[in-house]
Coordinates of C-alpha atoms and ligand atoms in Angstrom, one line a residue:
X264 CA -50.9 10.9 64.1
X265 CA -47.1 10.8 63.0
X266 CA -45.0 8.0 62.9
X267 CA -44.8 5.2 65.9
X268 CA -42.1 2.9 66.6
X269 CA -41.8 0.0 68.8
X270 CA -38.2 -0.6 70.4
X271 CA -37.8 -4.5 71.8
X272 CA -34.1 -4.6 73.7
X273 CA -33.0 -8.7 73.7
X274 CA -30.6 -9.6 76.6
X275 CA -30.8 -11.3 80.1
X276 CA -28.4 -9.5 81.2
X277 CA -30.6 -6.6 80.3
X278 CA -33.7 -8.3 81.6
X279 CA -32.1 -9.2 85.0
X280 CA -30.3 -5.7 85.2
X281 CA -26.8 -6.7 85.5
X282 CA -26.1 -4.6 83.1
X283 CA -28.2 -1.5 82.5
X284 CA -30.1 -0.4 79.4
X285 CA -28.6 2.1 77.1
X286 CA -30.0 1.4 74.2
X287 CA -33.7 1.5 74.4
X288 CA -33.4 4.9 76.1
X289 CA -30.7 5.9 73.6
X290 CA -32.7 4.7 70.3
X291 CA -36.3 6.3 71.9
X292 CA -34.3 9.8 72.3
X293 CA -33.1 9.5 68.4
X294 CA -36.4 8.7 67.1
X295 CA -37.9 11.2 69.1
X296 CA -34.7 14.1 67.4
X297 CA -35.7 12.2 64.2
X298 CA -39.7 13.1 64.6
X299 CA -40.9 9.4 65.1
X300 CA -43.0 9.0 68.8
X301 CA -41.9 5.8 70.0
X302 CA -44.5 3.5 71.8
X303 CA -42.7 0.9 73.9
X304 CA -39.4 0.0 75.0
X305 CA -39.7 -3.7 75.4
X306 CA -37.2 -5.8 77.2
X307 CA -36.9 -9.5 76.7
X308 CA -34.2 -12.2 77.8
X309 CA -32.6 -14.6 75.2
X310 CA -35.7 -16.7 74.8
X311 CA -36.9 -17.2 71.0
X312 CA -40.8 -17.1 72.5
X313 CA -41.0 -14.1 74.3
X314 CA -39.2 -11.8 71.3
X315 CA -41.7 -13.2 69.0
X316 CA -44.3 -12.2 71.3
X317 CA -42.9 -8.8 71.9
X318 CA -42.7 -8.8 67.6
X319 CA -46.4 -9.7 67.3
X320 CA -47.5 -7.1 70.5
X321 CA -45.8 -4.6 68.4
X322 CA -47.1 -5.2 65.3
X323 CA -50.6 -5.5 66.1
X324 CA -50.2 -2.6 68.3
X325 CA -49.7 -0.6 64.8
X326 CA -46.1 0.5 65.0
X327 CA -44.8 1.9 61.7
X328 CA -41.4 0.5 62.6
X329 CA -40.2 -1.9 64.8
X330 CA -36.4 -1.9 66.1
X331 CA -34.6 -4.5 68.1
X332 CA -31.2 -4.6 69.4
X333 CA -28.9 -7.4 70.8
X334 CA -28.3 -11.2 69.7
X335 CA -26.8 -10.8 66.4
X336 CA -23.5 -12.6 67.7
X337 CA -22.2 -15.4 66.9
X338 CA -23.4 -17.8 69.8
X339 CA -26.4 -20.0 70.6
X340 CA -27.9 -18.1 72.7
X341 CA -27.9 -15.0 69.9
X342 CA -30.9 -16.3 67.8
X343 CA -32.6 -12.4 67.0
X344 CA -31.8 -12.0 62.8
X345 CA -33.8 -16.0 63.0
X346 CA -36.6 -15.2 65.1
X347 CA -37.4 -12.0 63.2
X348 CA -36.5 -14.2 59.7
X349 CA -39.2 -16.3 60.7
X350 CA -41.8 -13.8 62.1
X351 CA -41.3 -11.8 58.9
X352 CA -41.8 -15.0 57.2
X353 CA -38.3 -14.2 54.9
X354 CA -36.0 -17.5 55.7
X355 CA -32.1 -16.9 55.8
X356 CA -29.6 -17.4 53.4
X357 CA -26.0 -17.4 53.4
X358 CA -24.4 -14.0 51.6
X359 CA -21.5 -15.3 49.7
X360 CA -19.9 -11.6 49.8
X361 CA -21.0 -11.1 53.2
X362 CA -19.4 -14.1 54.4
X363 CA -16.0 -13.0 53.2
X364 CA -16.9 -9.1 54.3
X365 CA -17.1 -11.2 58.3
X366 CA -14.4 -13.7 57.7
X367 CA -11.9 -10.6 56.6
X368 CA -13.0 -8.7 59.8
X369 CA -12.7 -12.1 62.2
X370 CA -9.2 -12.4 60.4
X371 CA -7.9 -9.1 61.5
X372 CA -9.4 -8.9 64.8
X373 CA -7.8 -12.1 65.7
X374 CA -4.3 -11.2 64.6
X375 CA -4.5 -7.9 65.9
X376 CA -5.3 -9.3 69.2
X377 CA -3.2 -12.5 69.1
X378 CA -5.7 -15.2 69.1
X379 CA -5.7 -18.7 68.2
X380 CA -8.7 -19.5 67.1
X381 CA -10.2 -22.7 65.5
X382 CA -10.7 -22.4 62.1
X383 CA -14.4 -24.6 61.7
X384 CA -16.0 -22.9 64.6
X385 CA -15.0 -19.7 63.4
X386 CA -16.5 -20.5 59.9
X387 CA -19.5 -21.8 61.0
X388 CA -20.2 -18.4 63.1
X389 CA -19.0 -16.1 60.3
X390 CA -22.0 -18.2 58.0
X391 CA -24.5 -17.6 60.9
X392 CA -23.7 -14.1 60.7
X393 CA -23.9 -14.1 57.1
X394 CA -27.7 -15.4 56.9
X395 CA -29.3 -12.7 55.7
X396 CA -33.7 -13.0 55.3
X397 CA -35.0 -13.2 51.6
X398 CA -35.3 -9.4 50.6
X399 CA -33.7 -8.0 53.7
X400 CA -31.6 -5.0 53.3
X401 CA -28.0 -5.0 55.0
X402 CA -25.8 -2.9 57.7
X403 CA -22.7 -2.8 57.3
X404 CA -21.1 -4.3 60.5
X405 CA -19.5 -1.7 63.1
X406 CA -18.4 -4.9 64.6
X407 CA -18.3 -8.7 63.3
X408 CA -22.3 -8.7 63.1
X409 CA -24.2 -7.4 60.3
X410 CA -27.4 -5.6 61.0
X411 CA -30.5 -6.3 58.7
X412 CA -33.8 -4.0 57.9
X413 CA -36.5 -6.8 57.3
X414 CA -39.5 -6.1 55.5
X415 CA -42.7 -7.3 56.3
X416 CA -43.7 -10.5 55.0
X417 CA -45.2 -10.0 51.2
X418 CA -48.7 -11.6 52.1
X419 CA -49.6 -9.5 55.3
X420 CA -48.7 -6.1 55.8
X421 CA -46.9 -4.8 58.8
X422 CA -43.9 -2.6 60.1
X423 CA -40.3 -3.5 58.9
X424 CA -37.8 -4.6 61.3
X425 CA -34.4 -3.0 62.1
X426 CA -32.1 -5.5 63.7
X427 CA -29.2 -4.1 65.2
X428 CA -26.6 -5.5 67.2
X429 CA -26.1 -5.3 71.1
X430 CA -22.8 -3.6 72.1
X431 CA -23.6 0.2 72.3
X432 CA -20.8 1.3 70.8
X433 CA -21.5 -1.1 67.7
X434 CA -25.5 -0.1 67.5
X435 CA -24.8 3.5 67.4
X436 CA -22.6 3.8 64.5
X437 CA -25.1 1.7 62.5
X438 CA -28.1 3.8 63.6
X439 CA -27.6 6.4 61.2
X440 CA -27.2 3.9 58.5
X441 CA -30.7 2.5 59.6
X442 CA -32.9 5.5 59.5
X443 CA -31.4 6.2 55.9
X444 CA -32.5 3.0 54.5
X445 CA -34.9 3.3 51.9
X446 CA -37.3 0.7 53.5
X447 CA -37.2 2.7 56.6
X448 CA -37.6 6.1 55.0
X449 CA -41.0 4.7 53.7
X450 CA -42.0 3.2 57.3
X451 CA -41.6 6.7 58.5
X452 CA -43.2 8.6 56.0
X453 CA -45.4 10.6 58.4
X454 CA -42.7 11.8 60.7
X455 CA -43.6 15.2 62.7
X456 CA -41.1 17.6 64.6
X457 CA -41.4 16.4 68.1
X458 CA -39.7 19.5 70.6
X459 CA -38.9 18.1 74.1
X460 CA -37.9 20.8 76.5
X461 CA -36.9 20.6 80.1
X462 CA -37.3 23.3 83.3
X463 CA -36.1 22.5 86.5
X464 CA -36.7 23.9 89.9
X465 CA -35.6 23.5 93.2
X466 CA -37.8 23.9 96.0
X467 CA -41.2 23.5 94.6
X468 CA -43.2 20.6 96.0
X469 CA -44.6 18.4 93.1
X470 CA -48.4 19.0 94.7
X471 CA -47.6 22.7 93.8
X472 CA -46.2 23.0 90.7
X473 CA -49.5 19.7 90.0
X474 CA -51.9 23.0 91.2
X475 CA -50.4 25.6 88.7
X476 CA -51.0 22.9 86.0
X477 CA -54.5 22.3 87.0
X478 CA -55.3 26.0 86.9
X479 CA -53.5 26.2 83.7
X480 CA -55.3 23.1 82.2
X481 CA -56.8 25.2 79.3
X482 CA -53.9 26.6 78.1
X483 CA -51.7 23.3 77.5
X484 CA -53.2 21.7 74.6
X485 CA -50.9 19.9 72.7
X486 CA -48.3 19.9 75.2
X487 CA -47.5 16.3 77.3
X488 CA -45.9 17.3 80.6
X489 CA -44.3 14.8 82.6
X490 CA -42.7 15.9 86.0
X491 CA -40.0 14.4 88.0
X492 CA -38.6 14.7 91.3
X493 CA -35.0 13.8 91.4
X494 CA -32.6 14.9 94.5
X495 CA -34.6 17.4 95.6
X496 CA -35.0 19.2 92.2
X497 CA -38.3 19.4 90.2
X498 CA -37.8 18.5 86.4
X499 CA -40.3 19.7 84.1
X500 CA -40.4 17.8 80.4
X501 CA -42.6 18.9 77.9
X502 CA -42.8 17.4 74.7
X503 CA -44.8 19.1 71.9
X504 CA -45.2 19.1 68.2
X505 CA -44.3 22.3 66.3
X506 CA -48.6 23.7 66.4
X507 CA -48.4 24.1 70.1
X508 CA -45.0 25.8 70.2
X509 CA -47.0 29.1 70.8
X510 CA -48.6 26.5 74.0
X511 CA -45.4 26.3 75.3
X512 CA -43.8 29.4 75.6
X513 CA -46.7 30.4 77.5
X514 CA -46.3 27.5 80.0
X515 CA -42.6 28.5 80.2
X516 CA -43.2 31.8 80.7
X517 CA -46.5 30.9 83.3
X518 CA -43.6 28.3 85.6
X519 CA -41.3 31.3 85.2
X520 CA -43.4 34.0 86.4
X521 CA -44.9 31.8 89.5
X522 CA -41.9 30.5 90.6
X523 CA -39.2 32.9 89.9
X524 CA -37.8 32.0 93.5
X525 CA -36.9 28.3 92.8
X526 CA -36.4 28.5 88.8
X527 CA -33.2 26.9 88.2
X528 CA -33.4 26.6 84.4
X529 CA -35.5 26.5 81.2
X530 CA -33.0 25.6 79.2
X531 CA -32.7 21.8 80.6
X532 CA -29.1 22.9 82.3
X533 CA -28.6 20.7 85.3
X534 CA -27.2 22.6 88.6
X535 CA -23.8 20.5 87.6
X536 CA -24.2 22.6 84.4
X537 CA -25.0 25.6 85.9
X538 CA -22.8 25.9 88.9
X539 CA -19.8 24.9 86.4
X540 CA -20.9 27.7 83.8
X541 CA -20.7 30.2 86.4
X542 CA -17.7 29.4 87.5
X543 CA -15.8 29.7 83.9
X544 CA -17.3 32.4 83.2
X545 CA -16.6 34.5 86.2
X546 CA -12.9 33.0 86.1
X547 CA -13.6 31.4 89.9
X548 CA -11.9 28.3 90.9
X549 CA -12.8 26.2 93.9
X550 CA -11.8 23.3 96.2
X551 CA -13.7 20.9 97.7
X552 CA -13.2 19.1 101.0
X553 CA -15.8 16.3 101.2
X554 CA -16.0 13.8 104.3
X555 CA -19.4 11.8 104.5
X556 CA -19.4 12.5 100.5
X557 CA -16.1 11.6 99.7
X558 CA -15.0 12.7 96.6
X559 CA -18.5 13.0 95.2
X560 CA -18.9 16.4 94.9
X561 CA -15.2 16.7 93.0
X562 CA -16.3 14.0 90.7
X563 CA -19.4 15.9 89.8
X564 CA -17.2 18.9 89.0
X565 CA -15.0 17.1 86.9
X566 CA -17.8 15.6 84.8
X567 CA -17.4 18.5 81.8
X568 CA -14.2 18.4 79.5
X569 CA -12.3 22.1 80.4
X570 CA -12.7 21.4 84.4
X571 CA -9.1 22.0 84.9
X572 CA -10.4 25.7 85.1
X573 CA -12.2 25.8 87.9
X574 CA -11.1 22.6 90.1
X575 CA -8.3 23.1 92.1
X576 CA -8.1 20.1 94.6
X577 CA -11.0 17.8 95.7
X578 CA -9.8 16.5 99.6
X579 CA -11.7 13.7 100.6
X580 CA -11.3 14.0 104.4
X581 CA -12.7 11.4 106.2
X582 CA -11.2 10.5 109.2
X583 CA -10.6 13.5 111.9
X584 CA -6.9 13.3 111.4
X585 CA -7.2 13.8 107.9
X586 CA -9.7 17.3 108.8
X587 CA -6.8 18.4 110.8
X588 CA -3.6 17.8 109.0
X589 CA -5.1 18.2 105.1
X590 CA -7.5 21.1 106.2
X591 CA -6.3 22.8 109.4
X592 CA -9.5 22.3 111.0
X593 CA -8.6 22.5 114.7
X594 CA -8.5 18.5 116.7
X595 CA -10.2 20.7 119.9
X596 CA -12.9 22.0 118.2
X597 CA -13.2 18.4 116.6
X598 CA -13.4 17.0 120.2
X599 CA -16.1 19.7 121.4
X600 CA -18.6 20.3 118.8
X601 CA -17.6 16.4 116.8
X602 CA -16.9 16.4 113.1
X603 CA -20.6 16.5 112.3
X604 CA -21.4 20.1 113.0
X605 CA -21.5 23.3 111.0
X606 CA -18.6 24.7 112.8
X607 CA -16.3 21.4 111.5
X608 CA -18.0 22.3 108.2
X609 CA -17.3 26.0 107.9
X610 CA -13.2 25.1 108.9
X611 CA -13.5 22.5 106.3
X612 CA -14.5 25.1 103.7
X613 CA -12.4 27.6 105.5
X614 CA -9.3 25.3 105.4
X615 CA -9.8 24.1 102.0
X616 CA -9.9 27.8 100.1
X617 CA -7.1 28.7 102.2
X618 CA -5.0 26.0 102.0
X619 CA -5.4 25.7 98.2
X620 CA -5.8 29.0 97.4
X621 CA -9.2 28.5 95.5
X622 CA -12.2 31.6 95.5
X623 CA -14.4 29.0 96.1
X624 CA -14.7 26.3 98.7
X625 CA -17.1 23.5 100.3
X626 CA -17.2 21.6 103.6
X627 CA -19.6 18.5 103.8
X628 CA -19.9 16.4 106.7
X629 CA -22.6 14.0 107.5
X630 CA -23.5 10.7 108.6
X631 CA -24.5 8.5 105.6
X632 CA -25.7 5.6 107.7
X633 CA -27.0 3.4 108.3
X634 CA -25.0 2.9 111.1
X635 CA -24.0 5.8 113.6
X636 CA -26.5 7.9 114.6
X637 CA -27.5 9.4 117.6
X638 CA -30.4 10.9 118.9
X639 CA -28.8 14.6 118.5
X640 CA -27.0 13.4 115.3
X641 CA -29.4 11.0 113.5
X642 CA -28.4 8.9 110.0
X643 CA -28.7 11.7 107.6
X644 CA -28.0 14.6 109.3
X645 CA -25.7 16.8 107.1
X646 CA -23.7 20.0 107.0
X647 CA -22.5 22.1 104.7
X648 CA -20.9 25.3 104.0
X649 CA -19.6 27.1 100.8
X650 CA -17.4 30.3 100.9
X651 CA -17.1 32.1 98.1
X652 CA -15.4 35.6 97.0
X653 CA -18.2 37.7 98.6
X654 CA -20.4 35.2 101.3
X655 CA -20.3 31.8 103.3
X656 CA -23.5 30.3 104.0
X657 CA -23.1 27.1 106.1
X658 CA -26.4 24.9 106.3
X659 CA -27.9 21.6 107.5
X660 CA -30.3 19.3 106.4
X661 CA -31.5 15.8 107.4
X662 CA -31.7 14.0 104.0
X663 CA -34.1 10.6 104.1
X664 CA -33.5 7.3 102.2
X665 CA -30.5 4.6 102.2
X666 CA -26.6 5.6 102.5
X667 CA -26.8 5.7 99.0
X668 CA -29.6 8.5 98.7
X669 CA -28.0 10.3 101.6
X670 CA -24.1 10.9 99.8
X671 CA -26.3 11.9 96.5
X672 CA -28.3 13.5 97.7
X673 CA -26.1 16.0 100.0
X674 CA -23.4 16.6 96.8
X675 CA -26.5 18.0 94.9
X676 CA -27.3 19.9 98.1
X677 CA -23.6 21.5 98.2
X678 CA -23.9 21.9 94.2
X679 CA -27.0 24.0 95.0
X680 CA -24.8 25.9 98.3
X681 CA -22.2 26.7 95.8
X682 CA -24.7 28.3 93.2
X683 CA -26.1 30.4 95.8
X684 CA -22.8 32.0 97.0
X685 CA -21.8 32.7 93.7
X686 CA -25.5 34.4 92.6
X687 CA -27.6 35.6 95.8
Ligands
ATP976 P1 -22.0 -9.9 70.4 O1 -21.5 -10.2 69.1 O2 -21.1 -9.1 71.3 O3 -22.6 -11.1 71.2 P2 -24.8 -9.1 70.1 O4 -25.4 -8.3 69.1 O5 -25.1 -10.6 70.1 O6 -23.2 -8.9 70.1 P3 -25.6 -9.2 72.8 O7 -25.0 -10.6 72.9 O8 -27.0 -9.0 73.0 O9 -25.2 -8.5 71.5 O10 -24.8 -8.3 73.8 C1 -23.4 -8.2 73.9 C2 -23.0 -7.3 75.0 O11 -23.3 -5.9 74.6 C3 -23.7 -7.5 76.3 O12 -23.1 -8.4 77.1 C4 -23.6 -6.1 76.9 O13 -22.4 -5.9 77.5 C5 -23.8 -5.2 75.7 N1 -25.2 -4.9 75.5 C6 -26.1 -5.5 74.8 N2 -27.3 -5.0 74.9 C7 -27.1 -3.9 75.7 C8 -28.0 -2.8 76.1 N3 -29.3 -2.8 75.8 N4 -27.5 -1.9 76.9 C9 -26.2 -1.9 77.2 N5 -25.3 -2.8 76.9 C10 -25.8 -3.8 76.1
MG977 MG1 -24.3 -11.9 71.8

């Protein structure tokens, strides 16, 4: 087997999710581009005893390399380069020239920002910073904190350990510099290519596509397929090392063949992706006019750099007033049929391309709940319609789940609406 790692992500703020992960998923995908599997992602809150735990899980689990980010700061609770010190059995001790490296950066930072800051307490967290375990190797710091590649302890052996700070856009920079250390290099002497591929589909029940891969069963060696189903869409990740490409491309082309109706992509473009490359390349622009949604569907749009090209206007119409004066949808019909109906859809598409001149347009009006349904009109129920140069298809659909689920759920819908106007 290649080279493992073990990633253990320090933080209660982490731990409690008030604010989400990105680096564990972040530092798994690099190892994975970098040919290293990756084990566990381990989160743990500010408390010395459960990161040595999660140190000594991962090192008797037989990681080559064990990576930890967060708590390299220069407050109490930041205590990761001293735990791992002390489980790598290397005690800290100051770096003279890393001391000045952090006192120059506090020095700037604080006159750049016009701080007043104490001189002693700012010393005596430059010097924390600047404890550096016997025979560690260090990062230069992206921020104020150093990060440090900590060798096993002489007497036992046993993965190195990359400490890297917390703040994403700190960590990243000093990645790189991480996987080049020599100690590292060594750790992950056995790396392998790891491929990860994705194909998505839209339509196909999971129990389906679960069947094709039981009747395949003999023909996917070497391949680990996990599936997910997200909004309505079917995604499709293989991962694989470079003897079972041949595997692969014959599961590709076996989900390709058998559902040629609902194949989105095999290339792992997203229906955002998709929609948006179609409409560049056909030179199409469209307008959005978005009520239970709001703004949702325009947002999505405007995700890529270059969306100027194809988004006109995104109207978020949400009161009845604001159908009829922004899109020219007409108050009677309003007052007959009520704004959640696919005739209030199709004048909202309707109004939109004509009122900002787009090829392309898209109505969506729903109720997102949980309050206001009715037994005709329940929480959930949506409608849509997309006009494009050539077709209008209006549709409805009753979409499950919380308020939340319902708005995503129904801009994906209208993302998929637009895709079939511009290709059926
Ligand atoms: P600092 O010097 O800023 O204290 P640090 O290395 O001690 O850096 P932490 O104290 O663990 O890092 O985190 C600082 C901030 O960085 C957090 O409040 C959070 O905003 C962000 N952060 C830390 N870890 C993560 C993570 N895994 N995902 C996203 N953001 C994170
Ligand atoms: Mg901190």
């Amino acid at each position: 087997m290649g080279s493992r790692a073990g990633i253990v992500v320090t933080g209660t703020e982490v731990l409690t999710g008030r604010v989400g992960d990105r680096n564990g998923p972040w530092l798994a995908e690099q190892l994975r581009v970098a040919g290293v599997d990756v084990a566990n992602v381990i989160v743990v809150g500010d408390r010395p005893d459960d990161l040595r735990a999660a140190l000594d899980f991962l090192a008797r689990s037989g990681v080559d390399l064990i990576i930890t980010s967060g708590g390299l700061g220069p407050t109490a609770d930041d205590l990761t380069a001293e735990i791992v010190a002390g489980f790598q059995g290397r005690p800290g001790a100051l770096d003279a020239a890393l001391e000045q490296q952090i006192a120059g950066i506090v020095a700037r930072l604080s006159a750049g920002r016009g701080w007043r800051v104490d001189p002693e307490a700012t010393a005596a967290a430059t010097r924390k910073q600047a404890l550096v375990p016997a025979g560690a190797g260090v990062l230069a710091p992206v921020g104020t904190a150093p990060g440090l590649v900590v060798p096993a302890p002489d007497d036992r052996p046993g993965p190195p350990v990359v400490v890297l700070p917390g703040p994403p856009g700190e960590l990243r920079p000093m990645w790189p510099h991480a996987l080049a250390h020599p100690a590292v290099v060594v750790a992950l002497a056995d790396r392998e290519e790891l491929h990860q591929r994705t194909i998505r589909l839209w339509g196909t029940p999971e129990s389906e596509l679960a069947a094709t891969l039981r009747a395949h069963d003999a023909e996917l060696a070497g391949l680990e397929i996990t599936t997910c189903l997200r909004d309505g869409e079917l995604e499709i990740v293989t991962r694989f090392g470079p003897a079972a490409q041949a595997a692969y491309d014959g599961f590709e082309a076996t989900i390709a063949d058998e559902y040629a109706a609902t194949l989105l992509s095999t290339d792992g473009r997203t229906i955002d992706q998709l929609v948006t490359d179609t409409l560049r390349e056909r030179g199409l622009t469209i307008a959005t006019a978005e009520s239970c949604t709001s703004g949702l569907l325009a947002a999505r749009l405007t995700d890529r750099p270059g969306s100027s090209a194809w988004l006109l206007a995104g109207l978020a119409t949400y009161s009845n007033a604001a159908k009829t004066e922004l899109l020219g949808v007409p108050a009677d019909l309003i007052a007959r049929v009520g704004a959640v109906s696919e005739e209030v859809a199709i004048a909202m598409a309707e109004g939109a391309r004509s009122r900002v001149g787009s090829d392309v347009a898209v109505g969506i009006t729903g109720i997102a709940g949980p309050d206001g349904g009715t037994p005709d009109k329940p929480v959930g129920l949506v409608h849509f319609c997309a006009v494009g140069p050539d077709r209008r298809i209006a549709r409805k659909l009753r979409i499950p789940g919380s308020r939340d689920d319902v708005r995503k759920r129904a801009t994906t819908q209208a993302l998929h609406l637009v895709r079939a106007v511009l290709t059926d």
